[in-house]
PDB file of C-alpha atoms in Angstrom:
ATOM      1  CA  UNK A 567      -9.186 108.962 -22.464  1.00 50.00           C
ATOM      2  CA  UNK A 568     -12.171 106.680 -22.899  1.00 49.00           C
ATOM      3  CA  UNK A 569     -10.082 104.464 -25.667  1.00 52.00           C
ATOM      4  CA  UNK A 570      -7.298 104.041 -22.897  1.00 53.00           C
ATOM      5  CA  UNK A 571      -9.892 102.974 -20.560  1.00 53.00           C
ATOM      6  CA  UNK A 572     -11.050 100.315 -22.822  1.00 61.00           C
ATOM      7  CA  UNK A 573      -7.862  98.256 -22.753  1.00 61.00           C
ATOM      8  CA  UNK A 574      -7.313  98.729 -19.307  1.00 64.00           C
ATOM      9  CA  UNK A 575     -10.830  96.896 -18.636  1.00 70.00           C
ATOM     10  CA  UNK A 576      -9.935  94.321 -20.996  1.00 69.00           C
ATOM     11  CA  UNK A 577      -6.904  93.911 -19.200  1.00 70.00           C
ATOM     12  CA  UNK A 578      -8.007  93.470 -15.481  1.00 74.00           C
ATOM     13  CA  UNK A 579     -10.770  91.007 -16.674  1.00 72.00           C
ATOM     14  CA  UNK A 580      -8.134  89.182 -18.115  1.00 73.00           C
ATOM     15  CA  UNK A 581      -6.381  88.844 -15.059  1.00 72.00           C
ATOM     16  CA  UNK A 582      -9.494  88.187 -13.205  1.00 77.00           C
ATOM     17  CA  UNK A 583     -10.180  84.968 -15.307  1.00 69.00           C
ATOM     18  CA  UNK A 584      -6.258  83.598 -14.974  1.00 71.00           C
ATOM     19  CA  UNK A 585      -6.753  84.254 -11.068  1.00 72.00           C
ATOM     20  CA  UNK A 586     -10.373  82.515 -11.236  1.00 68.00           C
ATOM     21  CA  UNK A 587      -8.263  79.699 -13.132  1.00 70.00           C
ATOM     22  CA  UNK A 588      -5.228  79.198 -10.697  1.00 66.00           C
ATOM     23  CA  UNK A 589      -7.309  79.221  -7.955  1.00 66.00           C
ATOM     24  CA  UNK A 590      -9.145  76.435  -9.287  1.00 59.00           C
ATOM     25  CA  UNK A 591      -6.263  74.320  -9.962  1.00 59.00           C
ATOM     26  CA  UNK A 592      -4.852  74.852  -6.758  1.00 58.00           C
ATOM     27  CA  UNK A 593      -8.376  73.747  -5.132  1.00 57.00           C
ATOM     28  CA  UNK A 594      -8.545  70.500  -7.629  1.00 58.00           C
ATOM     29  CA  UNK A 595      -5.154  70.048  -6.888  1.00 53.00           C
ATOM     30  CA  UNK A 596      -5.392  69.988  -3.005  1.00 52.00           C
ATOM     31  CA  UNK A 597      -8.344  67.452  -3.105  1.00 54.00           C
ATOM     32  CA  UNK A 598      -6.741  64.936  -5.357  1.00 54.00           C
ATOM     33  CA  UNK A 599      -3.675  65.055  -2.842  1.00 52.00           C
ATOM     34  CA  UNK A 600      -6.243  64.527  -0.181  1.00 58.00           C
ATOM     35  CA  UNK A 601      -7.958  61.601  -1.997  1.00 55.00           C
ATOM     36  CA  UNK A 602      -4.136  60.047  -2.620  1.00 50.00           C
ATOM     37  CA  UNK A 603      -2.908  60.716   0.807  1.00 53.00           C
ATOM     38  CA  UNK A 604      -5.902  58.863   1.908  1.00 59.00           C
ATOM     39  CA  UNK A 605      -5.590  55.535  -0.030  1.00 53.00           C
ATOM     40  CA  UNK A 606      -2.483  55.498   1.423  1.00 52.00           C
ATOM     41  CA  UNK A 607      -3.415  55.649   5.125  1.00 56.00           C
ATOM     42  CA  UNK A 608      -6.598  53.372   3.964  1.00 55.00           C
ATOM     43  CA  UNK A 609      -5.773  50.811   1.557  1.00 55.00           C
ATOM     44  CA  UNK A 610      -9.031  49.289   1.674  1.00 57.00           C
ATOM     45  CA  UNK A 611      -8.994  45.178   2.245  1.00 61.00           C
ATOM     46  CA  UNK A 612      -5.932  43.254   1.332  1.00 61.00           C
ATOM     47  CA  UNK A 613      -5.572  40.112  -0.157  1.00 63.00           C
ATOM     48  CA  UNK A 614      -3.857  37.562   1.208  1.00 62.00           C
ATOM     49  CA  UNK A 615      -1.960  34.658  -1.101  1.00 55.00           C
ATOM     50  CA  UNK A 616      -1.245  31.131   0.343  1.00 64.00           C
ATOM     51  CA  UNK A 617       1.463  29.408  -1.531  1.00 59.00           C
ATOM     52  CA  UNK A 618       1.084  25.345  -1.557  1.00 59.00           C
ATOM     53  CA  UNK A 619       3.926  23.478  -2.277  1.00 60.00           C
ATOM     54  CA  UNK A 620       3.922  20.698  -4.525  1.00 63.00           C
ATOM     55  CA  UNK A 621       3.492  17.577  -3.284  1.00 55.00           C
ATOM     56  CA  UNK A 622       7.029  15.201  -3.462  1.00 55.00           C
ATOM     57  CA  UNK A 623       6.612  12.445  -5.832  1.00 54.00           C
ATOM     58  CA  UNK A 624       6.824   9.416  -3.562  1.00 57.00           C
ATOM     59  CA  UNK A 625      10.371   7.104  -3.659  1.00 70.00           C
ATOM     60  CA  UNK A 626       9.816   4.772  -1.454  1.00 81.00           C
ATOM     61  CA  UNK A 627       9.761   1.050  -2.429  1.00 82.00           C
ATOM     62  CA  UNK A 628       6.849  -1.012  -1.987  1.00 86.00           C
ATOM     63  CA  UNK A 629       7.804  -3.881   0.472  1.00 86.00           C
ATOM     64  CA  UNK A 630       6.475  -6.359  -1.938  1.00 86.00           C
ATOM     65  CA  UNK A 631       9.521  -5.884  -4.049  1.00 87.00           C
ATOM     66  CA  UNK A 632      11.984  -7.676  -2.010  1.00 87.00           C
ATOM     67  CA  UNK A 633      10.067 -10.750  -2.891  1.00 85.00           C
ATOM     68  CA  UNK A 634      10.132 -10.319  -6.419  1.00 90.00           C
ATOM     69  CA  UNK A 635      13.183 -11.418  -8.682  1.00 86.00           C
ATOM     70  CA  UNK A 636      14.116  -8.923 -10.986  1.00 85.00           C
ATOM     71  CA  UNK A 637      13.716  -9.552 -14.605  1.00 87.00           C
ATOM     72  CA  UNK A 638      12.630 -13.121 -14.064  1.00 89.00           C
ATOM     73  CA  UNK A 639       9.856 -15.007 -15.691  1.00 91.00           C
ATOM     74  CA  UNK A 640       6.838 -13.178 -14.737  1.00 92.00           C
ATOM     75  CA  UNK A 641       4.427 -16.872 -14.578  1.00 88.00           C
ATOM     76  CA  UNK A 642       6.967 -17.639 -11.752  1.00 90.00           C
ATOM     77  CA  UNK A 643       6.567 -14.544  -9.937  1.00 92.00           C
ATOM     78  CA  UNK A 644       5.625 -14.862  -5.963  1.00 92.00           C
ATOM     79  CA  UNK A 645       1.759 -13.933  -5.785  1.00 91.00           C
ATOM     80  CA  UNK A 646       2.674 -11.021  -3.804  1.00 91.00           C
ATOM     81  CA  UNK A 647       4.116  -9.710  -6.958  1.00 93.00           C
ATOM     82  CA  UNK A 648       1.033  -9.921  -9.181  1.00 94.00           C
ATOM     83  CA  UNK A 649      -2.598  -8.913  -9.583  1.00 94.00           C
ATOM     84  CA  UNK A 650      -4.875 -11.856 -10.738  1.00 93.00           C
ATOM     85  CA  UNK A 651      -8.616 -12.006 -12.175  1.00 92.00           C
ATOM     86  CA  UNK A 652      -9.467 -15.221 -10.175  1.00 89.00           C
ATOM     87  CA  UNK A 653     -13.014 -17.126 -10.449  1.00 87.00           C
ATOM     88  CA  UNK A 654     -14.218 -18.847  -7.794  1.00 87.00           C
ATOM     89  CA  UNK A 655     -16.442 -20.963 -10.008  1.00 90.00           C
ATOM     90  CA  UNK A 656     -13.909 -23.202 -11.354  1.00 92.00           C
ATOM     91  CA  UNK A 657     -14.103 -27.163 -10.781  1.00 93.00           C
ATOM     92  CA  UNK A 658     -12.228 -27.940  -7.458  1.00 94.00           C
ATOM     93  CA  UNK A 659      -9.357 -29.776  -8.207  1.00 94.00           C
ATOM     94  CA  UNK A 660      -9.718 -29.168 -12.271  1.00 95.00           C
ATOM     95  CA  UNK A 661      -6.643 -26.858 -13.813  1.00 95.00           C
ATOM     96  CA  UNK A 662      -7.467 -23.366 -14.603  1.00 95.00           C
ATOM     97  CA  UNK A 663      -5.742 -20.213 -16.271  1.00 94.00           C
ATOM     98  CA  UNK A 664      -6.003 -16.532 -14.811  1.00 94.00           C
ATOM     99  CA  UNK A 665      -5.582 -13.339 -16.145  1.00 95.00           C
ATOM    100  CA  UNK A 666      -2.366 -11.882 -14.210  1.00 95.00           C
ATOM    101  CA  UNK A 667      -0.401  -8.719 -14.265  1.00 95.00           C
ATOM    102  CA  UNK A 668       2.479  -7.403 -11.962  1.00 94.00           C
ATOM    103  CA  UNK A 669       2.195  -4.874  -9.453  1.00 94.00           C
ATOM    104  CA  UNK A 670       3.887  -1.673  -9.670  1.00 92.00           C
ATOM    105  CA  UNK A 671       7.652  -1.419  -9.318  1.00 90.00           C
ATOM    106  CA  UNK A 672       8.040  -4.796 -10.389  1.00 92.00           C
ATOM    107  CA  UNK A 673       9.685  -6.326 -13.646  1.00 92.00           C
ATOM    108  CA  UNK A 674       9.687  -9.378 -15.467  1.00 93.00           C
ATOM    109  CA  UNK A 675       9.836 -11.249 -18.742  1.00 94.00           C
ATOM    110  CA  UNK A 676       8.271 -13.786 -20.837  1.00 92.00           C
ATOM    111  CA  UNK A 677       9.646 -16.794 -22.358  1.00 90.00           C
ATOM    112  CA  UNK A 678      11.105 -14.605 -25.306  1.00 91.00           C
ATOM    113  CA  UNK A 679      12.659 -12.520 -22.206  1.00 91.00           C
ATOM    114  CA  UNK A 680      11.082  -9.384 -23.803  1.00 93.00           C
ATOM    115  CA  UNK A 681       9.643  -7.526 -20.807  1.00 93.00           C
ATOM    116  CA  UNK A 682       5.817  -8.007 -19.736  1.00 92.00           C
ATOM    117  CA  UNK A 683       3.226  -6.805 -17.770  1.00 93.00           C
ATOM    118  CA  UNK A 684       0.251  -8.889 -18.748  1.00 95.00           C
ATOM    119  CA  UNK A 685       0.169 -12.684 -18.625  1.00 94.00           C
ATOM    120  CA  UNK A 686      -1.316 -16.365 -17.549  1.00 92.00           C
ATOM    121  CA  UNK A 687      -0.707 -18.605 -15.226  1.00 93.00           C
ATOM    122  CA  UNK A 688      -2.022 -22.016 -14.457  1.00 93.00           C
ATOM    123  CA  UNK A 689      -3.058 -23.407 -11.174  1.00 93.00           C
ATOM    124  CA  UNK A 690      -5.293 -25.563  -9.634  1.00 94.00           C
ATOM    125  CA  UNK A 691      -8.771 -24.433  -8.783  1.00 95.00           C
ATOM    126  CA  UNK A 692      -8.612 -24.682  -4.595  1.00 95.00           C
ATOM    127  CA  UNK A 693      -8.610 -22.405  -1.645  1.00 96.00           C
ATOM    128  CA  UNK A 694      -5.338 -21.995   0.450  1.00 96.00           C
ATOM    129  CA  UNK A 695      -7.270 -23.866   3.227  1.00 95.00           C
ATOM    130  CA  UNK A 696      -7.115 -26.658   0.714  1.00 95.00           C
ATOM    131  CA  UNK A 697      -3.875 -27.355  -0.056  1.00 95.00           C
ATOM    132  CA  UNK A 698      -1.374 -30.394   0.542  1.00 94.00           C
ATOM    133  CA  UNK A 699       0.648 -29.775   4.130  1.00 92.00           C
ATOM    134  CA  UNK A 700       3.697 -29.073   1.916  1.00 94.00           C
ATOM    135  CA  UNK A 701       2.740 -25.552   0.301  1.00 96.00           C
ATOM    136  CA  UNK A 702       2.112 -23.579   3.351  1.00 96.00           C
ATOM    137  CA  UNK A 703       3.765 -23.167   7.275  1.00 95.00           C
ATOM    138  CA  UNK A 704       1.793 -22.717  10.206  1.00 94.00           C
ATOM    139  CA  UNK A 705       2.757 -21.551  14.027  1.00 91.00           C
ATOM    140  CA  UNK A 706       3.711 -24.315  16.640  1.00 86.00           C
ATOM    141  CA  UNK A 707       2.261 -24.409  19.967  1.00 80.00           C
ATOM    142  CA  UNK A 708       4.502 -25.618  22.867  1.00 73.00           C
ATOM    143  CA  UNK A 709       1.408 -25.712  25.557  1.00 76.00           C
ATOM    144  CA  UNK A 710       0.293 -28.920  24.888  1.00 74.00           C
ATOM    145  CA  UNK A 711       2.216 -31.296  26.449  1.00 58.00           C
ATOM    146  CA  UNK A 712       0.076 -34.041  26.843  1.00 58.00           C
ATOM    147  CA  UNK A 713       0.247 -37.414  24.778  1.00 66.00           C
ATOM    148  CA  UNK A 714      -3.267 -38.424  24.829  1.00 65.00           C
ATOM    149  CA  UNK A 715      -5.683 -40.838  22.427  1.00 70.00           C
ATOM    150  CA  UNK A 716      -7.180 -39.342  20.614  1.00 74.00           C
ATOM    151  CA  UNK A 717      -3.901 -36.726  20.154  1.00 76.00           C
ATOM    152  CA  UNK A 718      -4.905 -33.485  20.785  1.00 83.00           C
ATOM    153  CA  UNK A 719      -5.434 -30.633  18.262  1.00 86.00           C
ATOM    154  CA  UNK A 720      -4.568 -26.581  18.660  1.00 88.00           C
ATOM    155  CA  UNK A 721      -5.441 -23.658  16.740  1.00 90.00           C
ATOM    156  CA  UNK A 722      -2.621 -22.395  14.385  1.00 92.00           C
ATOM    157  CA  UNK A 723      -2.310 -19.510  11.438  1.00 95.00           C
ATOM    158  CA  UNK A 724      -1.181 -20.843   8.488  1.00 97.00           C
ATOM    159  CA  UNK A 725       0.762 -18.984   5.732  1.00 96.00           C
ATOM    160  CA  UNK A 726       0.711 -20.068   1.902  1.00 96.00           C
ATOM    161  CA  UNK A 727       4.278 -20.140   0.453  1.00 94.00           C
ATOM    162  CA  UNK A 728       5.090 -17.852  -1.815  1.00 91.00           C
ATOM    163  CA  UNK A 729       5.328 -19.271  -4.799  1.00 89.00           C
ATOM    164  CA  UNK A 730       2.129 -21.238  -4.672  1.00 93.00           C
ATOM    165  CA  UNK A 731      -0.948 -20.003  -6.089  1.00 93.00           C
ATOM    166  CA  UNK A 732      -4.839 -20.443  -4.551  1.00 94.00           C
ATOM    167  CA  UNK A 733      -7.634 -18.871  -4.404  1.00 95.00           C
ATOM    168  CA  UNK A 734      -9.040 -16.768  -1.055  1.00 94.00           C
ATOM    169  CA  UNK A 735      -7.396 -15.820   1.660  1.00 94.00           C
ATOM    170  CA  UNK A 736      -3.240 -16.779   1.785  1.00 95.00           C
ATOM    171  CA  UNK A 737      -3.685 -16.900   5.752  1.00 96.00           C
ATOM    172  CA  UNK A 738      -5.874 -18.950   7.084  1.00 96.00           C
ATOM    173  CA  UNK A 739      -6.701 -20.406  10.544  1.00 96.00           C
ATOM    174  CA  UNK A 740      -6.561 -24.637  10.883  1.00 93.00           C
ATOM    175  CA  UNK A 741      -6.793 -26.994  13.658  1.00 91.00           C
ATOM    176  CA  UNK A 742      -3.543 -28.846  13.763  1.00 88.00           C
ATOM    177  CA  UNK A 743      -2.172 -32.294  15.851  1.00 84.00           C
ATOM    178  CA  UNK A 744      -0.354 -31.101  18.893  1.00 82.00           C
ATOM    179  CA  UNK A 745       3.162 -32.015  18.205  1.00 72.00           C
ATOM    180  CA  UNK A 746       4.855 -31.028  21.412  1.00 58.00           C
ATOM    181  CA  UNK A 747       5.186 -33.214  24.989  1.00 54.00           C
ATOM    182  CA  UNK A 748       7.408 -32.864  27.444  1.00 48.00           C
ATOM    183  CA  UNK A 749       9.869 -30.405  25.209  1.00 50.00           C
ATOM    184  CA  UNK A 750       9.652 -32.932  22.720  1.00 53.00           C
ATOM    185  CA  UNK A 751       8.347 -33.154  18.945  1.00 55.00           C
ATOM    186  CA  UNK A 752       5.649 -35.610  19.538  1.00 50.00           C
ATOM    187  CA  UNK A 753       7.108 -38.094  16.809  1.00 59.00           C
ATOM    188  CA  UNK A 754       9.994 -37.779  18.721  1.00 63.00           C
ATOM    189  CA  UNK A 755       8.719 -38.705  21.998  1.00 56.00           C
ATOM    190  CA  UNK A 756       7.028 -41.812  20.590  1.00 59.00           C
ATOM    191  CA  UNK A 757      10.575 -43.133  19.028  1.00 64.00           C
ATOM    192  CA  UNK A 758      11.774 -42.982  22.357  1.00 61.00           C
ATOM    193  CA  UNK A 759       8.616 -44.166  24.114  1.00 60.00           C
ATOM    194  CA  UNK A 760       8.857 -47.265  21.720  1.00 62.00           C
ATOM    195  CA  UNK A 761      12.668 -47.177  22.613  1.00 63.00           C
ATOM    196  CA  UNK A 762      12.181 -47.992  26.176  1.00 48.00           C
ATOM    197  CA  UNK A 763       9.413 -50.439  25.552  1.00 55.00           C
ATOM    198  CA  UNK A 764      11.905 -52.501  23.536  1.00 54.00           C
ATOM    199  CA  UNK A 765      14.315 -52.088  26.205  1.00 55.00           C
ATOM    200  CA  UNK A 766      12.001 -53.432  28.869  1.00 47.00           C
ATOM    201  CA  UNK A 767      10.665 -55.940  26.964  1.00 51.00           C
ATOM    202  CA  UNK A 768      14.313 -57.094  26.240  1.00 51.00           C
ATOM    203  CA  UNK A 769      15.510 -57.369  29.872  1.00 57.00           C
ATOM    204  CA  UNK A 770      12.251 -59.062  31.280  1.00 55.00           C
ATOM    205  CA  UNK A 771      13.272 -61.920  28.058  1.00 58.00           C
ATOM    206  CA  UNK A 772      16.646 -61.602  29.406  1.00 55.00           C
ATOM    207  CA  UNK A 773      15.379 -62.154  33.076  1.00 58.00           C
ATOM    208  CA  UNK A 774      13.249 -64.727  32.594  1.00 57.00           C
ATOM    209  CA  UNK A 775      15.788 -66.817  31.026  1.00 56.00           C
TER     210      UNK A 775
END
């Protein structure tokens, strides 16, 4: 009786420790579902990603193309088409050489037409303001319509053509003759003036003869 006893004991503390076990794995179980079903309600502080796009390469022209011939000679470029290393120290009036190169967007060629983006050219040392009548434009006036002596003189904005080359500024201010009277270029208005004085002077001859 006692040796049936034995494995009986054996048996039921067996099953003791496997129910001691599931338990336990139920229980470990439960709070990992817990801890899961949690960081799922909480997910704690996001992230947030900002995508930047990437910047379009500019296309548009420069306007300073449109003045510059294609493929040309790049010492007869306009000087809106080129860069240039100027000095200001230069003898006035002496001929000087600057180091040039063309802007962007713009080609030209050398005497060997092989294309080029560094070269010379020769000028004159002068400022715009100093140049002959002939290499730049200015604005008219029309307000002054008086012929007087000394002629009168009106403020004006002057422009250096494009092709010429000077140093400083390429628009300048100047004092110019009025040219205007009565609607009339001023040379204009003297031919005539001198017209009529003939004319008079011709029929008081007539008259007195």
């Amino acid at each position: 009786m006692a040796g049936g006893v034995r494995p009986l004991r054996g048996l039921r503390a067996l099953c003791r420790v496997l129910l001691f076990l599931s338990q336990f794995c139920i229980l470990s179980g439960g709070e990992q579902s817990q801890a899961l079903a949690q960081s799922i309600k909480d997910p704690g502080p996001t992230r947030t990603f900002t995508v930047v796009p990437r910047a379009a390469e500019s296309t548009e022209i420069p306007p300073y193309v449109m003045k510059c011939p294609s493929n040309g000679l790049c010492s007869r470029l306009p000087a809106d088409c080129i860069d240039c290393t100027t000095n200001f120290s230069c003898i006035y009036g002496k001929p000087v050489t600057f180091d040039c190169a063309v802007k962007p967007s713009v080609t030209c060629v050398d005497q060997d037409f092989k294309s080029q983006k560094n070269f010379i050219i020769n000028m004159t040392c002068r400022f715009c303001w100093q140049l002959p009548e002939t290499d730049y434009e200015c604005t008219n006036s029309t307000s002054c319509m008086t012929v007087s002596c000394p002629r009168q003189r009106y403020p004006a904005n002057c422009t250096v053509r494009d092709h010429v080359h000077c140093l400083g500024n390429r628009t300048f201010p100047k004092m110019l003759y009025c040219n205007w009277t009565g609607g009339y270029k001023w040379s204009t208005a003297l031919a005539l003036s001198l017209q009529v004085q003939v004319g008079v002077h011709v029929q008081l001859t007539v008259g007195l003869h």
